[in-house]
Short mmCIF file of C-alpha atoms and ligand atoms in Angstrom, two decimals:
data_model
loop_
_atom_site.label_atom_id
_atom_site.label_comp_id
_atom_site.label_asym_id
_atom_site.label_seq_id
_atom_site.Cartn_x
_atom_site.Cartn_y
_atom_site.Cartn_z
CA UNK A 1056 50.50 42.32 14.58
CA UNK A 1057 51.98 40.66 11.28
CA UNK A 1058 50.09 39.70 8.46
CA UNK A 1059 51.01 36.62 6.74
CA UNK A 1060 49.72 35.12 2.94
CA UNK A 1061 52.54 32.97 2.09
CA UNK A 1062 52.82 29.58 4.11
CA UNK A 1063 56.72 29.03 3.66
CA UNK A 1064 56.85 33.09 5.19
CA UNK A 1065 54.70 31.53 8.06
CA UNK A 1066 56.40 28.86 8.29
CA UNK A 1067 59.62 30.81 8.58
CA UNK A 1068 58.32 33.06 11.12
CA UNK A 1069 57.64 29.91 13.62
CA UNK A 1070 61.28 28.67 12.92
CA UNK A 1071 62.22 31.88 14.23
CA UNK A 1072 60.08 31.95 16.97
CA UNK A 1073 61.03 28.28 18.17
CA UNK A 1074 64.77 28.89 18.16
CA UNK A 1075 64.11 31.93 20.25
CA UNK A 1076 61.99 29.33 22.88
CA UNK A 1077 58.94 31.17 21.97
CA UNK A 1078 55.34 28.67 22.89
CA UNK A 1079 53.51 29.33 20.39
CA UNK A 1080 49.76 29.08 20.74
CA UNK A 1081 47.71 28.83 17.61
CA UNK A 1082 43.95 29.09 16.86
CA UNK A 1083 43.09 27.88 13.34
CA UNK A 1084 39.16 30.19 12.06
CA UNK A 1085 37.32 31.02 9.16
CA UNK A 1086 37.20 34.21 10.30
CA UNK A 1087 33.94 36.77 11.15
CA UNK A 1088 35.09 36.99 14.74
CA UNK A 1089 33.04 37.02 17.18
CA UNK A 1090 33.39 36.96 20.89
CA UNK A 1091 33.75 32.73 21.07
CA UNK A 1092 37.05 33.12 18.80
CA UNK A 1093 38.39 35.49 20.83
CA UNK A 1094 37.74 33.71 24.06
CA UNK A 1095 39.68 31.22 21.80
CA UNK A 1096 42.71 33.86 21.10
CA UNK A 1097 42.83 34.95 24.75
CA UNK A 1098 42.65 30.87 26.26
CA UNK A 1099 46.06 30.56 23.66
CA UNK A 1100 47.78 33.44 24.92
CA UNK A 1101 47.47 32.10 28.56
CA UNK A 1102 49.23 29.00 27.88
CA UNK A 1103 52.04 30.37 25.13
CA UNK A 1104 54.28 32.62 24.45
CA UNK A 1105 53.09 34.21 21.18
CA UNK A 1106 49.47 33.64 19.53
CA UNK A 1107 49.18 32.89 15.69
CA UNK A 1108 45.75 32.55 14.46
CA UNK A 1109 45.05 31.35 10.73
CA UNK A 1110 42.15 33.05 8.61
CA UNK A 1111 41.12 30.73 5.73
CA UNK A 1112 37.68 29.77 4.71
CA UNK A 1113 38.49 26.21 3.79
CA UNK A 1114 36.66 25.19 0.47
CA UNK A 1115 37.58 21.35 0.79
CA UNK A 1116 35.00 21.28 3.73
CA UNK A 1117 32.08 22.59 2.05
CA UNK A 1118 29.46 20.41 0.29
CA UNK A 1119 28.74 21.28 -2.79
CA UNK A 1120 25.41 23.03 -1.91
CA UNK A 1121 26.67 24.26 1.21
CA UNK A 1122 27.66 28.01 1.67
CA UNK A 1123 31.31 28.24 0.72
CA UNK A 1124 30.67 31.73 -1.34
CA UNK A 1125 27.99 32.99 0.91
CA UNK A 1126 29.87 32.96 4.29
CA UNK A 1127 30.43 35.66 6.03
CA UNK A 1128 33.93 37.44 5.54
CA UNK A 1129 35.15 41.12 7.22
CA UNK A 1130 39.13 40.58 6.89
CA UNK A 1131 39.64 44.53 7.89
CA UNK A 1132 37.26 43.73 11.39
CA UNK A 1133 38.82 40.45 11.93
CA UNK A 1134 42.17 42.12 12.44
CA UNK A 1135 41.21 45.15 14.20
CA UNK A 1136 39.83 42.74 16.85
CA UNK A 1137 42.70 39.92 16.70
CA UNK A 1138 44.93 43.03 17.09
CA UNK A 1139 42.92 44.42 20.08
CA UNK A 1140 43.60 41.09 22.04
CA UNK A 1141 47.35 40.62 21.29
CA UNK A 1142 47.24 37.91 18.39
CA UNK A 1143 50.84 38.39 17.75
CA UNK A 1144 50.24 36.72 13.66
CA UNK A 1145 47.74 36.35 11.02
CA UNK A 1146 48.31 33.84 8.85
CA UNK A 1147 45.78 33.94 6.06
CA UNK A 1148 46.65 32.38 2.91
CA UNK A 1149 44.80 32.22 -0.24
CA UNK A 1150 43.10 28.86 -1.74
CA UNK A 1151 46.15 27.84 -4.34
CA UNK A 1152 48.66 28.58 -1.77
CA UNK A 1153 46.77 25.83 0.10
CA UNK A 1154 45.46 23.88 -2.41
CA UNK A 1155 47.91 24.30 -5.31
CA UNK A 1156 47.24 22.42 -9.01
CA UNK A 1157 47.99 18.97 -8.56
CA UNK A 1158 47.31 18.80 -4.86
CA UNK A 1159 45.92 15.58 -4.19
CA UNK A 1160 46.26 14.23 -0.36
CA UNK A 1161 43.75 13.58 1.96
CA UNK A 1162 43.68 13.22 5.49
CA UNK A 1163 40.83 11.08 6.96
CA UNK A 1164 39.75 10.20 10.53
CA UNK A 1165 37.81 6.60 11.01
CA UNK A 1166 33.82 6.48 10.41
CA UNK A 1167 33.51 5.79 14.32
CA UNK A 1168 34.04 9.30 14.62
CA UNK A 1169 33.40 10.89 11.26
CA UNK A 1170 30.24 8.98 10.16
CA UNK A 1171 27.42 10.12 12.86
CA UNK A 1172 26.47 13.04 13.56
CA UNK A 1173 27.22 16.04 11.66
CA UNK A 1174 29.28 13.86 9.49
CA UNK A 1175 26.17 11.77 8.41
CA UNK A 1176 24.80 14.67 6.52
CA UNK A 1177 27.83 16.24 5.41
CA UNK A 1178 29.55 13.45 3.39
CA UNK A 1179 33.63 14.26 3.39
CA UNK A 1180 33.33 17.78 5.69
CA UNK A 1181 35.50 15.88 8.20
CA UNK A 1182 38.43 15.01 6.37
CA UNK A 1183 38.50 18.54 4.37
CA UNK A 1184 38.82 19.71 8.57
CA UNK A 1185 41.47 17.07 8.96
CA UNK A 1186 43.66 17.87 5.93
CA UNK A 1187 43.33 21.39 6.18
CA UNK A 1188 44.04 21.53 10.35
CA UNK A 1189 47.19 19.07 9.84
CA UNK A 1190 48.16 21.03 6.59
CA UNK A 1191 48.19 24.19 9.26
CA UNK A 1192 49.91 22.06 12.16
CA UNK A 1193 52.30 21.89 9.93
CA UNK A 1194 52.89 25.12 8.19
CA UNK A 1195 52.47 26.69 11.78
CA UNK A 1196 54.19 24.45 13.89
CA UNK A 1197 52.39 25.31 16.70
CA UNK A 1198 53.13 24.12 20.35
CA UNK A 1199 49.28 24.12 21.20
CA UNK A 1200 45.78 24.80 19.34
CA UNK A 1201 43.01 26.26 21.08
CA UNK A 1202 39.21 24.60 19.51
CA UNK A 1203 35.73 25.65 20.63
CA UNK A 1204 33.67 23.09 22.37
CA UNK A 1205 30.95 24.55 20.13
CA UNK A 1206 31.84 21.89 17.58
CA UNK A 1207 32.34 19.02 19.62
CA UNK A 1208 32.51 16.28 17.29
CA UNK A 1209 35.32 18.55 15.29
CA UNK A 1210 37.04 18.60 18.19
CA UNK A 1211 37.19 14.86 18.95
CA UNK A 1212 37.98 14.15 15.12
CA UNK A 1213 40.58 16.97 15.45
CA UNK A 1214 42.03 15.13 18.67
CA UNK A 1215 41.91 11.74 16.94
CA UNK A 1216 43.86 13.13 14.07
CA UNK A 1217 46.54 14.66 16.57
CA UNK A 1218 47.21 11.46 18.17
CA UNK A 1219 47.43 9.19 15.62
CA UNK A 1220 49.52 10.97 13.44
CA UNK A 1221 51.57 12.30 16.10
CA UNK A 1222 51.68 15.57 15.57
CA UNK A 1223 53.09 16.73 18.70
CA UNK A 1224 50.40 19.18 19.05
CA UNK A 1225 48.67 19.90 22.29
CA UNK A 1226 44.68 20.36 21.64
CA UNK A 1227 42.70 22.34 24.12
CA UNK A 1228 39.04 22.65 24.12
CA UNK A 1229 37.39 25.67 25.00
CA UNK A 1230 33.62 26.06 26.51
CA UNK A 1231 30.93 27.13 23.81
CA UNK A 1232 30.74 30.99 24.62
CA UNK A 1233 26.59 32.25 24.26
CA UNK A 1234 24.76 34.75 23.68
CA UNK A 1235 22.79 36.53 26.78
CA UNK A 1236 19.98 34.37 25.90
CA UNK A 1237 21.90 30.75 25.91
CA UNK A 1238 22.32 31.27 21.73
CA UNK A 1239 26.25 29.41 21.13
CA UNK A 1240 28.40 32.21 18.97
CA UNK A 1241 28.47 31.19 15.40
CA UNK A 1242 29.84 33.38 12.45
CA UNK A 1243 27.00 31.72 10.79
CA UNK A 1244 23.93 33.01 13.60
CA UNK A 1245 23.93 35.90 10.54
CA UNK A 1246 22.24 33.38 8.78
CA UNK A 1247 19.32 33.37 10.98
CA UNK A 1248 15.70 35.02 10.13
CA UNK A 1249 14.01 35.91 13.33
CA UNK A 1250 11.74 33.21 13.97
CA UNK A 1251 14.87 30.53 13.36
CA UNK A 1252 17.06 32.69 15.89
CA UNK A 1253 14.17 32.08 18.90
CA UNK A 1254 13.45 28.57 17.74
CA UNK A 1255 17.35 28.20 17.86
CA UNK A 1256 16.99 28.77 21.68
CA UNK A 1257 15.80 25.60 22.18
CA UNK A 1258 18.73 23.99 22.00
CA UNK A 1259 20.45 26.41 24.93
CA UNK A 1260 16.96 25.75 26.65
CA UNK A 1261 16.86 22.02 26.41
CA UNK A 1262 20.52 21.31 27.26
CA UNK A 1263 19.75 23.37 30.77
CA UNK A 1264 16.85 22.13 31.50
CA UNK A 1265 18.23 18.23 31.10
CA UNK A 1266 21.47 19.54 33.28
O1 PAF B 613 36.07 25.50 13.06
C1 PAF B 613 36.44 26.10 12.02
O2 PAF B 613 36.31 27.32 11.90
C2 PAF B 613 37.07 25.29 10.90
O3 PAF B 613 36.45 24.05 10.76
C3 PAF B 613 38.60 25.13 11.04
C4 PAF B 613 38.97 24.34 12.27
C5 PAF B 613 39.24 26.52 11.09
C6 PAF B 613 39.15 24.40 9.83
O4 PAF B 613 38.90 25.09 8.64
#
């Protein structure tokens, strides 16, 4: 498995892969796998050729007080496992090769979809998603991208995006992946005292129980 930091290497490496006819399936994380991302890894690698998957813990979709320096990170674990299921690339650039001085483009999806929801309390999370996902469409060039279901509206915005700006991208959802006890997989479940972790359940519980 190659490790990537520099997006004009990555985006080499694609070039390469495309003249060859390689598919190349791609599945963009913040990394701190767990077993939902690589349900996500192993859903790419059905439908393509060769599996990239991108490791950057975007900061332009973190509020201000939100968690940017607190999330979880474990680069050496996150490649022993992307290894162990045949992710063929890593792609995991650092912030300024993303986000270099001067960079000043933004890519934003309508309110319809961006303004409810989780994008009601988290003013301008959606379009650091958008810029950063099309910023990766493009460095990757991917054929396909694999998204959890997990975050739906993400997905839809992500879709949206996709469509309008013809990117030329196919977008497959995959099913939230749980915990034996309904819990969805979440890098961020580490976050979670024990009392919030069984309150948490009611989600799981609820959703069943209205199904
Ligand atoms: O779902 C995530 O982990 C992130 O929002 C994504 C899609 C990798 C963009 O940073």
């Amino acid at each position: 498995m190659k490790i990537i930091r520099q997006p004009q290497r990555m985006t080499a490496w694609s070039k390469e892969q495309a003249v060859a006819g390689g598919i190349i399936g791609f599945v963009p994380t913040m990394g701190f796998f767990h077993e939902g991302h690589l349900a996500l890894m192993r859903r790419a690698g059905e439908s393509a050729d060769l599996v990239a998957v991108s490791l950057f813990v975007n900061p332009t979709q973190f509020g201000p007080h939100e968690d940017l320096s607190a999330y979880p990170r474990d680069f050496e674990q996150d490649c022993t496992l992307a290894k162990n299921v045949g992710v063929d690339v890593i792609f995991a650039p650092e912030a300024e090769d993303m986000y270099p001085a001067g960079f000043n483009s933004t890519v934003t999806v309508g309110e319809e979809l961006t303004g409810q929801l989780c994008g009601a309390s988290r003013p301008g999370h959606f379009a650091g998603v958008a810029t950063v996902v099309s910023k990766l469409f493009n460095i990757v060039r991917p054929d396909l991208a694999v998204f959890g279901e997990k975050d739906f509206q993400q997905l839809a915005v992500i879709r949206k995006m996709t469509a309008d700006l013809n990117l030329g991208v196919e977008i497959i959802g995959h099913p939230i992946v749980r915990e034996k006890d309904g819990l969805a997989m979440s890098s961020r479940n580490t976050y979670l005292q024990e009392e919030e972790r069984k309150s948490a359940l009611s989600l799981s519980r609820s959703l069943a129980m209205a199904r």
